[in-house]
Coordinates of C-alpha atoms and ligand atoms in Angstrom, one line a residue:
M1 CA -55.9 43.6 40.0
Q2 CA -53.7 42.4 42.8
F3 CA -51.6 39.1 42.7
F4 CA -51.0 37.0 45.7
S5 CA -48.6 34.1 46.5
T6 CA -50.0 30.5 46.2
R7 CA -48.4 29.8 49.6
D8 CA -49.2 33.0 51.5
Y9 CA -52.2 35.1 50.6
S10 CA -51.0 38.0 52.7
R11 CA -48.2 38.6 50.2
K12 CA -49.9 40.8 47.7
V13 CA -48.2 42.6 44.7
T14 CA -49.2 44.6 41.6
S15 CA -48.8 43.0 38.2
S16 CA -45.6 44.9 37.6
E17 CA -44.1 43.5 40.8
A18 CA -45.3 40.0 39.9
I19 CA -43.6 40.2 36.5
A20 CA -40.4 41.9 37.8
Q21 CA -40.1 39.6 40.8
G22 CA -41.0 36.2 39.1
L23 CA -41.3 34.1 42.3
S24 CA -42.7 35.2 45.6
G25 CA -40.1 35.4 48.4
E26 CA -41.2 32.2 50.2
G27 CA -41.2 30.2 47.0
G28 CA -44.9 30.5 46.0
L29 CA -46.1 31.5 42.6
F30 CA -48.1 34.7 41.9
V31 CA -51.8 34.2 40.9
P32 CA -54.4 36.8 40.2
E33 CA -56.9 37.4 43.1
T34 CA -59.9 36.9 40.8
F35 CA -60.8 35.7 37.3
P36 CA -61.8 38.8 35.4
Q37 CA -65.2 38.2 33.6
V38 CA -65.1 39.3 30.0
D39 CA -67.6 39.5 27.1
A40 CA -66.1 36.5 25.4
Q41 CA -68.4 36.8 22.4
E42 CA -67.2 40.2 21.6
L43 CA -63.6 39.4 22.3
C44 CA -63.8 36.6 19.8
T45 CA -64.5 39.1 17.0
L46 CA -61.2 41.0 17.5
D47 CA -58.0 40.7 15.5
Y48 CA -55.2 38.9 17.4
P49 CA -53.2 41.9 18.7
T50 CA -56.3 43.8 19.8
M51 CA -57.6 40.7 21.5
A52 CA -54.2 40.1 23.2
A53 CA -54.1 43.7 24.4
S54 CA -57.6 43.4 25.8
I55 CA -56.9 40.2 27.7
L56 CA -53.6 41.4 29.0
G57 CA -55.3 44.6 30.2
Q58 CA -57.7 42.5 32.4
Y59 CA -54.7 41.3 34.4
L60 CA -52.0 44.0 34.0
T61 CA -54.1 46.8 35.4
D62 CA -51.1 49.0 36.3
Y63 CA -49.9 49.0 32.7
D64 CA -50.9 51.7 30.3
P65 CA -53.5 50.2 27.9
A66 CA -51.9 52.1 25.0
F67 CA -48.6 50.5 25.8
L68 CA -50.2 47.0 25.9
L69 CA -51.7 47.5 22.5
R70 CA -48.5 48.8 21.0
A71 CA -46.6 45.8 22.5
A72 CA -49.1 43.3 21.2
E73 CA -49.0 44.8 17.7
K74 CA -45.2 44.8 17.6
T75 CA -45.1 41.2 18.9
Y76 CA -47.7 39.4 16.9
G77 CA -47.1 41.1 13.5
P78 CA -44.4 40.2 11.0
A79 CA -42.4 38.1 13.6
F80 CA -45.2 35.5 13.4
G81 CA -45.4 35.8 9.6
G82 CA -48.9 37.4 10.0
K83 CA -50.0 34.0 11.2
P84 CA -50.4 34.0 15.0
D85 CA -53.6 32.0 15.0
V86 CA -53.6 29.3 12.3
L87 CA -56.3 26.7 13.0
A88 CA -55.8 23.8 10.6
P89 CA -58.7 21.3 10.0
V90 CA -57.3 17.8 10.4
S91 CA -60.4 15.6 10.3
D92 CA -64.0 15.8 11.3
S93 CA -64.3 18.1 14.3
L94 CA -60.5 17.8 14.9
Y95 CA -58.3 20.9 14.5
A96 CA -54.7 21.8 15.0
L97 CA -53.9 25.2 16.5
E98 CA -50.5 25.8 14.9
L99 CA -48.5 27.8 17.4
W100 CA -45.1 27.5 15.7
H101 CA -45.1 30.2 13.1
G102 CA -43.1 32.5 15.4
P103 CA -39.3 33.2 15.1
T104 CA -38.1 30.0 16.9
C105 CA -40.8 27.6 15.6
A106 CA -42.2 26.7 19.0
F107 CA -45.2 28.0 20.9
K108 CA -43.0 29.5 23.6
D109 CA -42.5 32.4 21.3
Y110 CA -46.0 33.7 22.2
A111 CA -44.9 34.4 25.7
L112 CA -41.2 35.0 25.3
Q113 CA -41.5 37.5 22.4
L114 CA -43.8 39.6 24.6
M115 CA -42.4 39.2 28.1
P116 CA -39.2 41.2 27.6
K117 CA -41.4 44.2 26.7
L118 CA -43.5 43.6 29.8
L119 CA -40.4 43.4 32.0
V120 CA -38.9 46.6 30.8
E121 CA -42.3 48.4 31.3
A122 CA -42.7 46.8 34.8
K123 CA -39.3 48.3 35.8
R124 CA -40.4 51.6 34.4
N125 CA -43.7 51.4 36.3
L126 CA -41.8 50.7 39.5
G127 CA -39.1 53.3 39.0
R128 CA -36.4 50.6 39.1
T129 CA -33.0 51.2 37.4
E130 CA -31.1 48.0 38.0
K131 CA -29.7 45.8 35.3
T132 CA -31.6 42.5 35.1
L133 CA -29.5 39.4 34.6
I134 CA -31.6 36.5 33.3
L135 CA -30.2 33.0 33.8
V136 CA -31.9 30.1 31.9
A137 CA -31.2 26.4 32.1
T138 CA -32.7 24.7 29.1
S139 CA -33.0 21.4 27.4
G140 CA -33.7 23.1 24.1
D141 CA -36.8 25.2 23.2
T142 CA -36.9 27.6 26.1
G143 CA -33.3 28.7 25.7
K144 CA -33.6 29.8 22.1
A145 CA -37.0 31.4 22.6
A146 CA -35.7 33.4 25.5
L147 CA -32.5 34.4 23.6
D148 CA -34.6 35.6 20.7
G149 CA -37.0 37.5 22.9
Y150 CA -34.4 39.2 25.1
H151 CA -31.6 40.0 22.7
D152 CA -30.8 43.7 22.7
I153 CA -33.4 44.6 25.2
P154 CA -32.1 47.6 27.2
G155 CA -31.2 47.0 30.8
V156 CA -31.2 43.2 30.4
E157 CA -28.4 40.6 30.1
I158 CA -29.2 36.9 29.4
A159 CA -27.1 33.8 29.8
V160 CA -28.4 30.4 28.7
F161 CA -27.0 27.1 29.9
Y162 CA -27.7 23.8 28.0
P163 CA -26.4 20.3 28.6
T164 CA -23.6 19.2 26.3
G165 CA -25.1 16.7 23.9
G166 CA -28.5 17.1 25.5
T167 CA -30.2 19.0 22.7
S168 CA -30.7 18.3 19.0
E169 CA -28.1 19.7 16.6
I170 CA -30.7 22.2 15.4
Q171 CA -31.5 23.3 18.9
R172 CA -27.8 23.7 19.7
L173 CA -27.2 25.8 16.5
Q174 CA -30.3 27.9 17.2
M175 CA -28.6 29.0 20.4
A176 CA -25.0 29.0 19.3
T177 CA -25.7 31.4 16.4
Q178 CA -27.9 33.8 18.4
E179 CA -27.2 37.5 17.6
G180 CA -27.2 40.3 20.1
E181 CA -24.9 42.3 22.4
N182 CA -26.4 41.1 25.6
V183 CA -26.6 37.4 25.1
A184 CA -24.3 34.5 26.2
V185 CA -24.7 30.8 25.7
Y186 CA -22.8 28.0 27.5
A187 CA -22.7 24.3 27.1
V188 CA -22.6 22.6 30.5
R189 CA -20.9 19.3 31.1
G190 CA -23.5 16.8 32.2
N191 CA -27.2 16.4 31.6
F192 CA -30.1 18.8 31.9
D193 CA -30.5 18.3 35.7
D194 CA -26.8 19.2 36.2
A195 CA -27.3 22.5 34.3
Q196 CA -30.6 23.2 36.1
T197 CA -29.2 22.4 39.5
G198 CA -26.2 24.7 38.8
V199 CA -28.6 27.6 37.9
K200 CA -30.9 27.0 40.8
R201 CA -27.9 27.1 43.2
V202 CA -27.0 30.5 41.9
F203 CA -30.6 31.8 42.4
A204 CA -30.5 30.4 46.0
D205 CA -27.1 31.9 46.9
K206 CA -27.6 35.0 49.0
E207 CA -23.9 36.0 48.7
I208 CA -24.0 36.0 44.9
A209 CA -27.2 38.1 45.1
A210 CA -25.5 40.6 47.5
R211 CA -22.4 40.9 45.4
L212 CA -24.5 41.5 42.3
A213 CA -26.7 44.0 44.1
E214 CA -23.6 46.1 44.9
R215 CA -23.3 46.5 41.1
N216 CA -27.0 47.2 40.8
I217 CA -27.7 43.9 39.1
R218 CA -30.6 41.7 39.9
L219 CA -31.1 38.0 38.9
S220 CA -34.3 37.0 37.2
S221 CA -35.6 33.9 35.4
A222 CA -37.4 33.4 32.1
N223 CA -39.2 30.2 32.8
S224 CA -42.9 29.6 33.1
I225 CA -43.3 30.2 36.8
N226 CA -43.4 33.9 35.9
W227 CA -47.0 35.3 35.4
G228 CA -45.7 37.3 32.4
R229 CA -45.2 34.0 30.6
L230 CA -48.7 32.6 31.3
V231 CA -50.9 35.5 30.5
P232 CA -50.0 35.8 26.8
Q233 CA -51.0 32.2 26.3
I234 CA -54.6 32.8 27.4
V235 CA -55.1 34.7 24.2
Y236 CA -54.9 31.9 21.6
Y237 CA -57.7 29.9 23.3
F238 CA -60.0 32.8 22.5
A239 CA -58.5 33.2 19.0
A240 CA -59.2 29.5 18.2
Y241 CA -62.7 29.6 19.5
G242 CA -63.4 32.8 17.6
Q243 CA -62.3 31.2 14.4
L244 CA -64.6 28.2 14.9
V245 CA -67.5 30.7 15.4
R246 CA -66.6 32.8 12.3
G247 CA -66.1 29.6 10.2
G248 CA -69.7 28.6 11.0
K249 CA -68.4 25.4 12.8
I250 CA -70.1 26.3 16.1
H251 CA -72.4 28.8 17.5
F252 CA -71.1 31.0 20.3
G253 CA -71.8 29.2 23.6
D254 CA -71.1 25.7 22.2
E255 CA -68.4 23.8 24.1
V256 CA -65.0 23.2 22.5
D257 CA -62.4 20.8 24.1
F258 CA -58.7 21.5 23.9
C259 CA -55.9 18.9 24.1
V260 CA -52.6 20.2 25.2
P261 CA -49.1 18.5 25.0
T262 CA -48.0 19.2 28.6
G263 CA -44.7 19.5 30.5
N264 CA -44.6 22.3 33.1
F265 CA -48.5 22.7 33.0
G266 CA -48.2 26.3 31.8
D267 CA -49.8 26.1 28.4
I268 CA -52.8 24.1 29.6
L269 CA -53.3 26.2 32.6
A270 CA -53.7 29.2 30.3
G271 CA -56.7 27.4 28.9
Y272 CA -58.1 27.1 32.4
Y273 CA -57.9 30.8 32.9
A274 CA -59.7 31.3 29.5
K275 CA -62.5 29.0 30.8
R276 CA -62.8 30.8 34.1
M277 CA -62.9 34.1 32.3
G278 CA -66.0 33.0 30.5
L279 CA -64.9 31.3 27.2
P280 CA -67.1 28.2 26.6
V281 CA -64.2 25.7 27.0
G282 CA -65.5 22.2 27.7
R283 CA -62.7 19.9 28.8
L284 CA -59.0 20.6 28.9
V285 CA -57.2 17.3 28.0
C286 CA -53.7 17.0 29.5
A287 CA -51.5 14.9 27.2
S288 CA -48.3 13.5 28.6
N289 CA -45.4 11.4 27.1
K290 CA -43.9 8.5 28.8
N291 CA -43.1 10.8 31.7
N292 CA -46.7 10.5 32.7
V293 CA -46.7 11.9 36.2
L294 CA -49.6 14.2 35.4
T295 CA -51.8 11.4 34.0
D296 CA -51.3 9.5 37.3
F297 CA -52.1 12.7 39.3
L298 CA -55.2 13.6 37.4
E299 CA -56.5 10.0 37.6
T300 CA -55.7 9.3 41.3
G301 CA -55.0 12.5 43.1
T302 CA -51.4 11.4 44.0
Y303 CA -48.5 13.3 42.6
T304 CA -45.3 11.3 42.6
A305 CA -42.1 12.8 41.3
K306 CA -40.1 9.9 42.7
R307 CA -40.1 7.8 39.6
E308 CA -37.8 6.9 36.7
F309 CA -37.1 9.8 34.2
Y310 CA -37.3 8.9 30.5
K311 CA -35.6 10.8 27.7
T312 CA -38.2 10.8 24.9
S313 CA -38.6 12.1 21.4
S314 CA -40.7 15.0 22.8
P315 CA -37.9 16.4 25.1
S316 CA -39.8 19.6 26.0
M317 CA -42.3 17.4 27.9
D318 CA -39.6 15.4 29.8
I319 CA -40.5 16.9 33.2
L320 CA -41.2 15.3 36.5
V321 CA -42.1 18.4 38.5
S322 CA -44.8 20.4 36.7
S323 CA -44.4 23.8 38.5
N324 CA -47.6 25.4 37.3
L325 CA -49.8 22.7 38.8
E326 CA -49.3 24.7 42.0
R327 CA -51.4 27.5 40.6
L328 CA -54.3 25.1 39.8
L329 CA -54.1 23.7 43.3
C330 CA -54.4 27.2 44.7
H331 CA -57.5 28.0 42.6
V332 CA -59.2 24.8 43.4
T333 CA -58.5 24.5 47.2
G334 CA -58.6 28.2 47.9
S335 CA -56.2 27.6 50.8
D336 CA -52.6 28.9 51.0
A337 CA -51.9 26.7 54.0
E338 CA -53.0 23.6 52.1
V339 CA -50.9 24.4 49.0
A340 CA -47.9 25.3 51.1
S341 CA -48.2 21.9 52.9
L342 CA -48.6 19.9 49.6
M343 CA -45.5 21.7 48.2
R344 CA -43.5 20.9 51.3
Q345 CA -44.4 17.3 51.0
L346 CA -43.3 17.3 47.4
S347 CA -39.9 18.7 48.2
E348 CA -39.4 16.6 51.3
Q349 CA -40.9 13.3 50.3
G350 CA -41.2 13.5 46.6
S351 CA -45.0 13.1 46.5
Y352 CA -48.3 14.3 47.9
T353 CA -52.0 13.4 47.7
V354 CA -54.8 15.9 47.4
R355 CA -58.2 15.6 49.1
P356 CA -61.0 13.7 47.2
E357 CA -63.0 17.0 46.8
T358 CA -59.9 18.6 45.3
L359 CA -59.5 15.9 42.8
A360 CA -63.2 15.9 41.9
A361 CA -63.1 19.6 41.3
I362 CA -60.0 19.3 39.0
Q363 CA -61.6 16.4 37.1
E364 CA -64.6 18.6 36.3
S365 CA -62.4 20.6 34.0
F366 CA -59.5 18.3 33.1
A367 CA -59.2 15.0 31.4
C368 CA -55.9 13.2 30.6
G369 CA -53.9 10.5 28.9
W370 CA -50.4 9.7 27.7
A371 CA -48.6 8.2 24.7
S372 CA -45.7 5.8 24.6
E373 CA -42.8 6.3 22.1
E374 CA -44.3 3.7 19.8
E375 CA -47.7 5.4 19.9
V376 CA -46.1 8.8 19.2
A377 CA -44.4 7.4 16.0
A378 CA -47.6 5.6 14.9
E379 CA -49.6 8.8 15.4
I380 CA -47.3 10.9 13.3
R381 CA -47.6 8.4 10.5
A382 CA -51.4 8.0 10.9
R383 CA -52.1 11.7 10.8
Y384 CA -49.9 12.1 7.7
E385 CA -51.2 9.1 5.8
Q386 CA -54.8 9.4 6.8
N387 CA -55.2 13.2 6.9
G388 CA -52.2 14.6 5.1
Y389 CA -51.3 16.4 8.3
L390 CA -47.6 16.6 9.2
C391 CA -46.9 17.1 12.9
D392 CA -44.0 17.1 15.3
T393 CA -43.5 14.6 18.2
H394 CA -45.0 16.8 20.9
T395 CA -48.1 17.5 18.9
A396 CA -48.3 13.8 18.1
V397 CA -48.6 13.0 21.8
A398 CA -51.6 15.3 22.0
F399 CA -53.2 13.8 18.8
H400 CA -52.9 10.3 20.3
V401 CA -54.6 11.4 23.5
A402 CA -57.2 13.5 21.8
A403 CA -58.4 10.6 19.7
R404 CA -59.2 8.7 22.9
Q405 CA -60.8 11.7 24.7
Q406 CA -62.9 13.2 21.9
R407 CA -66.6 13.6 22.7
A408 CA -69.3 13.1 20.1
G409 CA -70.4 16.5 18.7
V410 CA -67.8 18.5 20.5
P411 CA -65.0 20.0 18.4
M412 CA -61.5 19.1 19.7
V413 CA -58.6 21.6 19.2
V414 CA -55.1 20.1 19.6
L415 CA -52.5 22.7 20.4
S416 CA -49.6 22.1 17.9
T417 CA -46.6 23.3 19.8
A418 CA -43.6 22.9 17.5
S419 CA -42.8 22.7 13.8
P420 CA -42.2 19.1 12.5
F421 CA -39.0 20.4 11.0
K422 CA -37.6 21.1 14.5
F423 CA -37.4 17.3 15.1
P424 CA -36.8 16.1 11.5
R425 CA -35.0 12.8 12.5
S426 CA -37.8 11.6 14.7
V427 CA -40.5 12.6 12.2
L428 CA -38.8 11.0 9.3
A429 CA -38.3 7.8 11.2
A430 CA -41.9 7.8 12.2
L431 CA -42.9 8.1 8.5
G432 CA -40.9 4.9 7.9
Q433 CA -38.0 6.6 6.2
E434 CA -34.3 6.2 6.8
A435 CA -33.3 9.2 8.9
P436 CA -29.8 10.7 8.1
E437 CA -27.6 11.3 11.2
N438 CA -27.3 15.0 10.3
D439 CA -30.3 17.2 11.2
F440 CA -30.0 19.4 8.1
E441 CA -29.9 16.4 5.8
A442 CA -32.8 15.0 7.7
M443 CA -34.6 18.3 7.2
Q444 CA -34.1 18.1 3.5
A445 CA -35.1 14.5 3.4
L446 CA -38.3 15.4 5.2
E447 CA -39.0 18.2 2.7
Q448 CA -38.5 15.7 -0.2
A449 CA -40.6 13.0 1.4
T450 CA -43.5 15.3 2.2
G451 CA -43.3 18.2 -0.3
R452 CA -43.5 20.7 2.6
T453 CA -41.0 23.5 3.1
A454 CA -38.9 23.8 6.3
P455 CA -39.3 27.2 8.0
A456 CA -36.7 29.6 6.6
S457 CA -35.3 30.4 10.1
L458 CA -34.4 26.7 10.6
A459 CA -33.0 26.1 7.1
A460 CA -30.9 29.2 7.3
L461 CA -29.1 28.0 10.4
R462 CA -26.7 25.9 8.3
Q463 CA -25.1 29.0 6.9
K464 CA -25.0 31.0 10.1
A465 CA -21.8 31.6 12.0
E466 CA -21.5 30.1 15.4
R467 CA -20.7 32.7 18.1
F468 CA -20.6 30.5 21.2
N469 CA -18.6 27.4 21.9
T470 CA -17.6 27.6 25.6
V471 CA -18.0 24.5 27.6
I472 CA -18.1 24.8 31.4
D473 CA -18.7 22.6 34.5
P474 CA -21.9 23.1 36.4
A475 CA -19.9 24.7 39.3
E476 CA -18.7 27.4 37.0
I477 CA -22.2 28.9 36.4
A478 CA -21.7 31.0 39.6
Q479 CA -18.5 32.5 38.1
V480 CA -20.4 33.3 34.9
A481 CA -23.1 35.1 36.9
L482 CA -20.5 37.0 39.0
S483 CA -18.6 38.1 35.8
Y484 CA -21.3 40.7 34.9
Q485 CA -20.7 44.4 35.6
Q486 CA -23.2 47.2 35.7
Ligands
PLP501 C1 -42.5 23.7 26.4 C2 -43.2 22.8 25.4 C3 -44.3 22.0 25.7 C4 -44.9 22.0 27.2 O1 -45.5 23.2 27.6 P1 -45.8 23.5 29.1 O2 -46.3 24.8 29.2 O3 -44.4 23.3 29.8 O4 -46.7 22.4 29.6 C5 -44.9 21.3 24.7 N1 -44.4 21.3 23.5 C6 -43.3 22.0 23.1 C7 -42.8 21.9 21.7 C8 -42.7 22.8 24.1 O5 -41.6 23.5 23.7

């Protein structure tokens, strides 16, 4: 299997190169040249690690299959509490696929626990000996999931930058207490955009790259533009479908719809790959919060990033430029020139409009909707009071949209992307309770109010020593990068 750039089909690489490199040189994203066709019925009978290895093997054809199986077994075992594929029934034909039983209690663990192993193996496959320096700008979940995945991985250093005051106290502590010899965490004065712009400047700076290259260090990123982050997410669509078949809820071949709380369009795009590989996925429902740029696009064909940015109670979906949409445009238009032109319009004018045929083709697979802050809170309360199901703010966005998009007779699976105990103040307030200022008191209050237990890794944060407390200006991110030695 070869991969090519969304903006230039003549740039072809192996899967190892796609994972080691991240972005293509001219700014495009790597996509597989075909959708491998699988025996979905048989795949659905496999246990999670075997299923994961089999799906990974379809794309990562220059990796040793025995390595992929070992890596999947190591990743999706005890670290996920033996529960990588919990499908909880919520109400008639409505299910929650709980993707937060991993070490950092958010779905990003599925990719970020596996990707470091894929990166090390990619470098080995390519005979490369450099040190990889991973820089991450984060508003919360990605930073911790990346730190946890990459800590003490040989040949890798990771530095994470988050905005001062821009994360929840729990998210800050998750990062500040991270263990490992190769990790560093910095608070950056300003908001998320300031941190992100600072990191992007370093990536774009040829002089920094040259000076690091002299020390045999190469920069890399851990965000979801890397193919290595997308491919592990295809697996749980198969796992959810397989459970519905085994549970006698559907026969193999029946359609199942999935509703996905969406930010950068990575998680939902993995569902599109599952569908194109032969899994009987019906519609993929793209759920947005008040930053509803994707709802507008999927309804009208016009993508406009030039709009007000809202800080919401579902911060991991507060995004105006959904990077992975570029991959969908590539698959639907089949034209590198067209995608390159749309992306140029986005960066120069802040918006673009696709052709009517393109929009129609997208709408064959994707539905959409969004939830206001009031609707998110009402949804958390309704699911709890009516179904006894406790969900976080991101998942609530999806439940709200799913209720409006559910088709008669078609099961709907909502991807539940974070533990409700990661956002205890918002969840408590939604349940109509007074929320204490302190996140840990809120966590305890949520336990008392609901009789559920907070994940041990979150509760334990309170006792853990903080290792990182450095605050820097965005301009200092370059100095941090240049301080690394071979
Ligand atoms: C990252 C994240 C999302 C959005 O996922 P994308 O792949 O960026 O669309 C949704 N929910 C939570 C909890 C997240 O951390």
